[in-house]
Amino acid sequence: HDQDEAFIVGDRVAVMREGQIVQADSPQTLYHQPADRWTAEFVGTMSVIPGDANSGLVDCVLGSLPTDPELNGLVDVILRPEQLSIEAGDEAEVQLVEYYGHDSMVFVNLGDQQLRVRCGASTNLIRGDRVRVAFIGEQALAFSAG
C-alpha cells in the first residue's frame, strides 16, 4: 500500500511480508530501528554497503562508524540519505543530482559503492564533481550479511 500515507496518519504501522507481520511500531521506530534489512528498504530510501563489525564499530568504505555493539563479523550497513553529508574532497564522484525543489538527492560513487546523500535545495553539485562523503548520523544501522 502507500507507506508515506501510513507514516503520516498512523500512530502504529504494521509492515507485512507474505501475509505475516514483520514489525508493528511507530513510524519513527520502523524507519530508524527496522527489524531487518527488508523492512529498512521497504520503509525508506537507503544505501547498503558492506562492513565488518566488531565491538561497537563497523569498518566500511566511510571509515569506522559506531554501530550496535552486539554485532560482530560481516554486515550490511544501512545508510539513510540524511545520515550522510557531502564535503570538499576527492574520494568520491557525483553521478546524478535529483532536484526536488525543497531538497536534492545526490548519487555519489565511492569506490565501487553508490551512496545516496540528501542535500539542500541550493546545492550546486553537478555530475563529475569530486567530493568527500561523511557519516553524520549517531549510529550506523547494520544487519548480518547474507
Tab-separated table of N, CA and C in Angstrom, residues 43-125:
chain	number	residue	atom	x	y	z
A	43	VAL	N	10.568	0.701	4.059
A	43	VAL	CA	10.048	1.942	4.639
A	43	VAL	C	10.810	3.200	4.236
A	44	GLY	N	11.918	3.079	3.517
A	44	GLY	CA	12.604	4.310	3.143
A	44	GLY	C	13.819	4.108	2.274
A	45	THR	N	14.217	5.192	1.650
A	45	THR	CA	15.399	5.212	0.795
A	45	THR	C	16.641	4.940	1.623
A	46	MET	N	17.559	4.158	1.056
A	46	MET	CA	18.788	3.838	1.776
A	46	MET	C	19.875	3.421	0.801
A	47	SER	N	21.094	3.452	1.298
A	47	SER	CA	22.236	2.868	0.614
A	47	SER	C	22.690	1.693	1.467
A	48	VAL	N	23.192	0.656	0.828
A	48	VAL	CA	23.699	-0.515	1.546
A	48	VAL	C	25.151	-0.721	1.136
A	49	ILE	N	26.031	-0.795	2.126
A	49	ILE	CA	27.442	-1.044	1.852
A	49	ILE	C	27.930	-2.166	2.769
A	50	PRO	N	28.921	-2.925	2.318
A	50	PRO	CA	29.451	-3.990	3.167
A	50	PRO	C	30.331	-3.415	4.273
A	51	GLY	N	30.345	-4.122	5.398
A	51	GLY	CA	31.184	-3.709	6.508
A	51	GLY	C	31.584	-4.888	7.362
A	52	ASP	N	32.479	-4.633	8.295
A	52	ASP	CA	32.947	-5.647	9.236
A	52	ASP	C	32.797	-5.064	10.640
A	53	ALA	N	31.882	-5.633	11.428
A	53	ALA	CA	31.557	-5.101	12.751
A	53	ALA	C	32.336	-5.817	13.843
A	54	ASN	N	32.756	-5.016	14.839
A	54	ASN	CA	33.464	-5.572	15.977
A	54	ASN	C	33.443	-4.546	17.114
A	55	SER	N	32.958	-4.952	18.277
A	55	SER	CA	32.998	-4.126	19.492
A	55	SER	C	32.373	-2.744	19.321
A	56	GLY	N	31.227	-2.678	18.656
A	56	GLY	CA	30.512	-1.412	18.551
A	56	GLY	C	30.945	-0.504	17.423
A	57	LEU	N	31.850	-0.979	16.573
A	57	LEU	CA	32.274	-0.215	15.397
A	57	LEU	C	32.143	-1.085	14.163
A	58	VAL	N	31.804	-0.452	13.044
A	58	VAL	CA	31.775	-1.175	11.780
A	58	VAL	C	32.724	-0.471	10.819
A	59	ASP	N	33.695	-1.228	10.309
A	59	ASP	CA	34.643	-0.702	9.330
A	59	ASP	C	34.052	-0.862	7.942
A	60	CYS	N	34.024	0.238	7.201
A	60	CYS	CA	33.459	0.228	5.855
A	60	CYS	C	34.148	1.305	5.024
A	61	VAL	N	33.677	1.508	3.819
A	61	VAL	CA	34.276	2.465	2.901
A	61	VAL	C	34.256	3.897	3.457
A	62	LEU	N	33.395	4.178	4.427
A	62	LEU	CA	33.331	5.511	5.046
A	62	LEU	C	34.210	5.632	6.290
A	63	GLY	N	34.907	4.556	6.661
A	63	GLY	CA	35.733	4.562	7.861
A	63	GLY	C	35.125	3.685	8.937
A	64	SER	N	35.424	3.971	10.190
A	64	SER	CA	34.867	3.229	11.329
A	64	SER	C	33.677	4.003	11.875
A	65	LEU	N	32.496	3.383	11.796
A	65	LEU	CA	31.265	4.030	12.232
A	65	LEU	C	30.732	3.335	13.478
A	66	PRO	N	30.136	4.087	14.413
A	66	PRO	CA	29.525	3.441	15.576
A	66	PRO	C	28.311	2.616	15.152
A	67	THR	N	28.165	1.440	15.757
A	67	THR	CA	27.030	0.561	15.454
A	67	THR	C	26.661	-0.240	16.696
A	68	ASP	N	25.720	-1.132	16.564
A	68	ASP	CA	25.266	-1.990	17.656
A	68	ASP	C	26.444	-2.823	18.174
A	69	PRO	N	26.776	-2.709	19.460
A	69	PRO	CA	27.912	-3.465	19.998
A	69	PRO	C	27.708	-4.977	19.992
A	70	GLU	N	26.474	-5.439	19.793
A	70	GLU	CA	26.197	-6.876	19.744
A	70	GLU	C	26.588	-7.494	18.402
A	71	LEU	N	26.783	-6.666	17.383
A	71	LEU	CA	27.107	-7.177	16.044
A	71	LEU	C	28.586	-7.498	15.929
A	72	ASN	N	28.884	-8.628	15.300
A	72	ASN	CA	30.266	-8.998	15.005
A	72	ASN	C	30.311	-9.699	13.666
A	73	GLY	N	31.359	-9.451	12.912
A	73	GLY	CA	31.542	-10.106	11.624
A	73	GLY	C	31.033	-9.271	10.467
A	74	LEU	N	30.862	-9.929	9.329
A	74	LEU	CA	30.456	-9.246	8.106
A	74	LEU	C	29.001	-8.808	8.193
A	75	VAL	N	28.758	-7.555	7.830
A	75	VAL	CA	27.422	-6.971	7.928
A	75	VAL	C	27.108	-6.157	6.678
A	76	ASP	N	25.810	-5.910	6.495
A	76	ASP	CA	25.330	-4.929	5.529
A	76	ASP	C	25.034	-3.667	6.324
A	77	VAL	N	25.691	-2.579	5.981
A	77	VAL	CA	25.490	-1.299	6.656
A	77	VAL	C	24.402	-0.539	5.911
A	78	ILE	N	23.378	-0.114	6.641
A	78	ILE	CA	22.236	0.605	6.079
A	78	ILE	C	22.427	2.089	6.375
A	79	LEU	N	22.474	2.897	5.330
A	79	LEU	CA	22.683	4.332	5.487
A	79	LEU	C	21.525	5.092	4.864
A	80	ARG	N	20.834	5.882	5.666
A	80	ARG	CA	19.776	6.748	5.156
A	80	ARG	C	20.435	7.993	4.551
A	81	PRO	N	19.834	8.572	3.513
A	81	PRO	CA	20.453	9.729	2.844
A	81	PRO	C	20.741	10.902	3.775
A	82	GLU	N	19.924	11.086	4.798
A	82	GLU	CA	20.128	12.206	5.714
A	82	GLU	C	21.221	11.931	6.743
A	83	GLN	N	21.763	10.709	6.780
A	83	GLN	CA	22.875	10.387	7.673
A	83	GLN	C	24.224	10.693	7.035
A	84	LEU	N	24.204	11.150	5.803
A	84	LEU	CA	25.435	11.421	5.065
A	84	LEU	C	25.491	12.886	4.669
A	85	SER	N	26.702	13.400	4.533
A	85	SER	CA	26.871	14.760	4.026
A	85	SER	C	27.989	14.768	2.995
A	86	ILE	N	27.932	15.755	2.145
A	86	ILE	CA	28.962	15.930	1.122
A	86	ILE	C	29.845	17.089	1.541
A	87	GLU	N	31.150	16.831	1.496
A	87	GLU	CA	32.141	17.824	1.889
A	87	GLU	C	33.163	17.972	0.772
A	88	ALA	N	34.029	18.962	0.915
A	88	ALA	CA	35.120	19.139	-0.043
A	88	ALA	C	36.043	17.931	0.053
A	89	GLY	N	36.468	17.421	-1.074
A	89	GLY	CA	37.357	16.271	-1.086
A	89	GLY	C	37.495	15.709	-2.476
A	90	ASP	N	38.162	14.561	-2.566
A	90	ASP	CA	38.452	13.987	-3.877
A	90	ASP	C	38.222	12.479	-3.907
A	91	GLU	N	37.566	11.914	-2.872
A	91	GLU	CA	37.446	10.460	-2.763
A	91	GLU	C	36.273	9.872	-3.533
A	92	ALA	N	35.285	10.701	-3.859
A	92	ALA	CA	34.060	10.200	-4.480
A	92	ALA	C	33.683	11.093	-5.659
A	93	GLU	N	32.808	10.553	-6.516
A	93	GLU	CA	32.389	11.305	-7.702
A	93	GLU	C	30.870	11.379	-7.776
A	94	VAL	N	30.361	12.585	-7.997
A	94	VAL	CA	28.925	12.789	-8.162
A	94	VAL	C	28.491	12.176	-9.489
A	95	GLN	N	27.458	11.322	-9.445
A	95	GLN	CA	26.931	10.679	-10.648
A	95	GLN	C	25.639	11.318	-11.135
A	96	LEU	N	24.806	11.769	-10.193
A	96	LEU	CA	23.490	12.287	-10.548
A	96	LEU	C	22.997	13.185	-9.421
A	97	VAL	N	22.313	14.272	-9.791
A	97	VAL	CA	21.665	15.140	-8.813
A	97	VAL	C	20.194	15.227	-9.192
A	98	GLU	N	19.325	14.752	-8.294
A	98	GLU	CA	17.875	14.857	-8.498
A	98	GLU	C	17.380	16.030	-7.660
A	99	TYR	N	16.886	17.064	-8.320
A	99	TYR	CA	16.416	18.277	-7.648
A	99	TYR	C	14.924	18.172	-7.408
A	100	TYR	N	14.487	18.373	-6.149
A	100	TYR	CA	13.074	18.248	-5.793
A	100	TYR	C	12.430	19.565	-5.367
A	101	GLY	N	13.140	20.658	-5.457
A	101	GLY	CA	12.598	21.934	-5.010
A	101	GLY	C	12.957	22.213	-3.567
A	102	HIS	N	12.481	21.377	-2.649
A	102	HIS	CA	12.764	21.560	-1.222
A	102	HIS	C	14.097	20.962	-0.808
A	103	ASP	N	14.613	20.017	-1.579
A	103	ASP	CA	15.931	19.440	-1.345
A	103	ASP	C	16.390	18.719	-2.603
A	104	SER	N	17.548	18.075	-2.512
A	104	SER	CA	18.094	17.329	-3.646
A	104	SER	C	18.617	15.988	-3.149
A	105	MET	N	18.541	14.975	-4.014
A	105	MET	CA	19.151	13.680	-3.731
A	105	MET	C	20.359	13.569	-4.658
A	106	VAL	N	21.531	13.381	-4.048
A	106	VAL	CA	22.768	13.314	-4.811
A	106	VAL	C	23.277	11.878	-4.761
A	107	PHE	N	23.508	11.296	-5.930
A	107	PHE	CA	24.040	9.945	-6.049
A	107	PHE	C	25.540	10.064	-6.266
A	108	VAL	N	26.305	9.415	-5.392
A	108	VAL	CA	27.751	9.545	-5.389
A	108	VAL	C	28.377	8.157	-5.456
A	109	ASN	N	29.394	7.991	-6.288
A	109	ASN	CA	30.157	6.747	-6.307
A	109	ASN	C	31.397	6.924	-5.447
A	110	LEU	N	31.545	6.028	-4.473
A	110	LEU	CA	32.707	5.997	-3.600
A	110	LEU	C	33.310	4.612	-3.744
A	111	GLY	N	34.424	4.525	-4.463
A	111	GLY	CA	34.955	3.211	-4.820
A	111	GLY	C	33.929	2.499	-5.674
A	112	ASP	N	33.591	1.263	-5.321
A	112	ASP	CA	32.583	0.522	-6.089
A	112	ASP	C	31.202	0.598	-5.437
A	113	GLN	N	31.020	1.536	-4.505
A	113	GLN	CA	29.740	1.694	-3.814
A	113	GLN	C	29.036	2.967	-4.275
A	114	GLN	N	27.714	2.874	-4.481
A	114	GLN	CA	26.935	4.073	-4.767
A	114	GLN	C	26.165	4.464	-3.513
A	115	LEU	N	26.275	5.723	-3.141
A	115	LEU	CA	25.613	6.255	-1.959
A	115	LEU	C	24.627	7.338	-2.365
A	116	ARG	N	23.523	7.418	-1.635
A	116	ARG	CA	22.534	8.483	-1.825
A	116	ARG	C	22.671	9.447	-0.659
A	117	VAL	N	22.817	10.725	-0.988
A	117	VAL	CA	23.020	11.754	0.027
A	117	VAL	C	21.960	12.837	-0.156
A	118	ARG	N	21.211	13.133	0.914
A	118	ARG	CA	20.216	14.209	0.851
A	118	ARG	C	20.925	15.532	1.114
A	119	CYS	N	20.748	16.468	0.190
A	119	CYS	CA	21.361	17.793	0.299
A	119	CYS	C	20.279	18.855	0.220
A	120	GLY	N	20.634	20.058	0.567
A	120	GLY	CA	19.703	21.170	0.472
A	120	GLY	C	19.374	21.500	-0.972
A	121	ALA	N	18.313	22.258	-1.153
A	121	ALA	CA	17.867	22.633	-2.495
A	121	ALA	C	18.882	23.519	-3.202
A	122	SER	N	19.714	24.208	-2.444
A	122	SER	CA	20.649	25.152	-3.050
A	122	SER	C	21.970	24.515	-3.468
A	123	THR	N	22.074	23.192	-3.424
A	123	THR	CA	23.326	22.547	-3.815
A	123	THR	C	23.668	22.899	-5.262
A	124	ASN	N	24.939	23.120	-5.499
A	124	ASN	CA	25.381	23.429	-6.862
A	124	ASN	C	26.240	22.311	-7.440
A	125	LEU	N	26.106	21.112	-6.885
A	125	LEU	CA	26.863	19.963	-7.376
A	125	LEU	C	26.360	19.541	-8.748
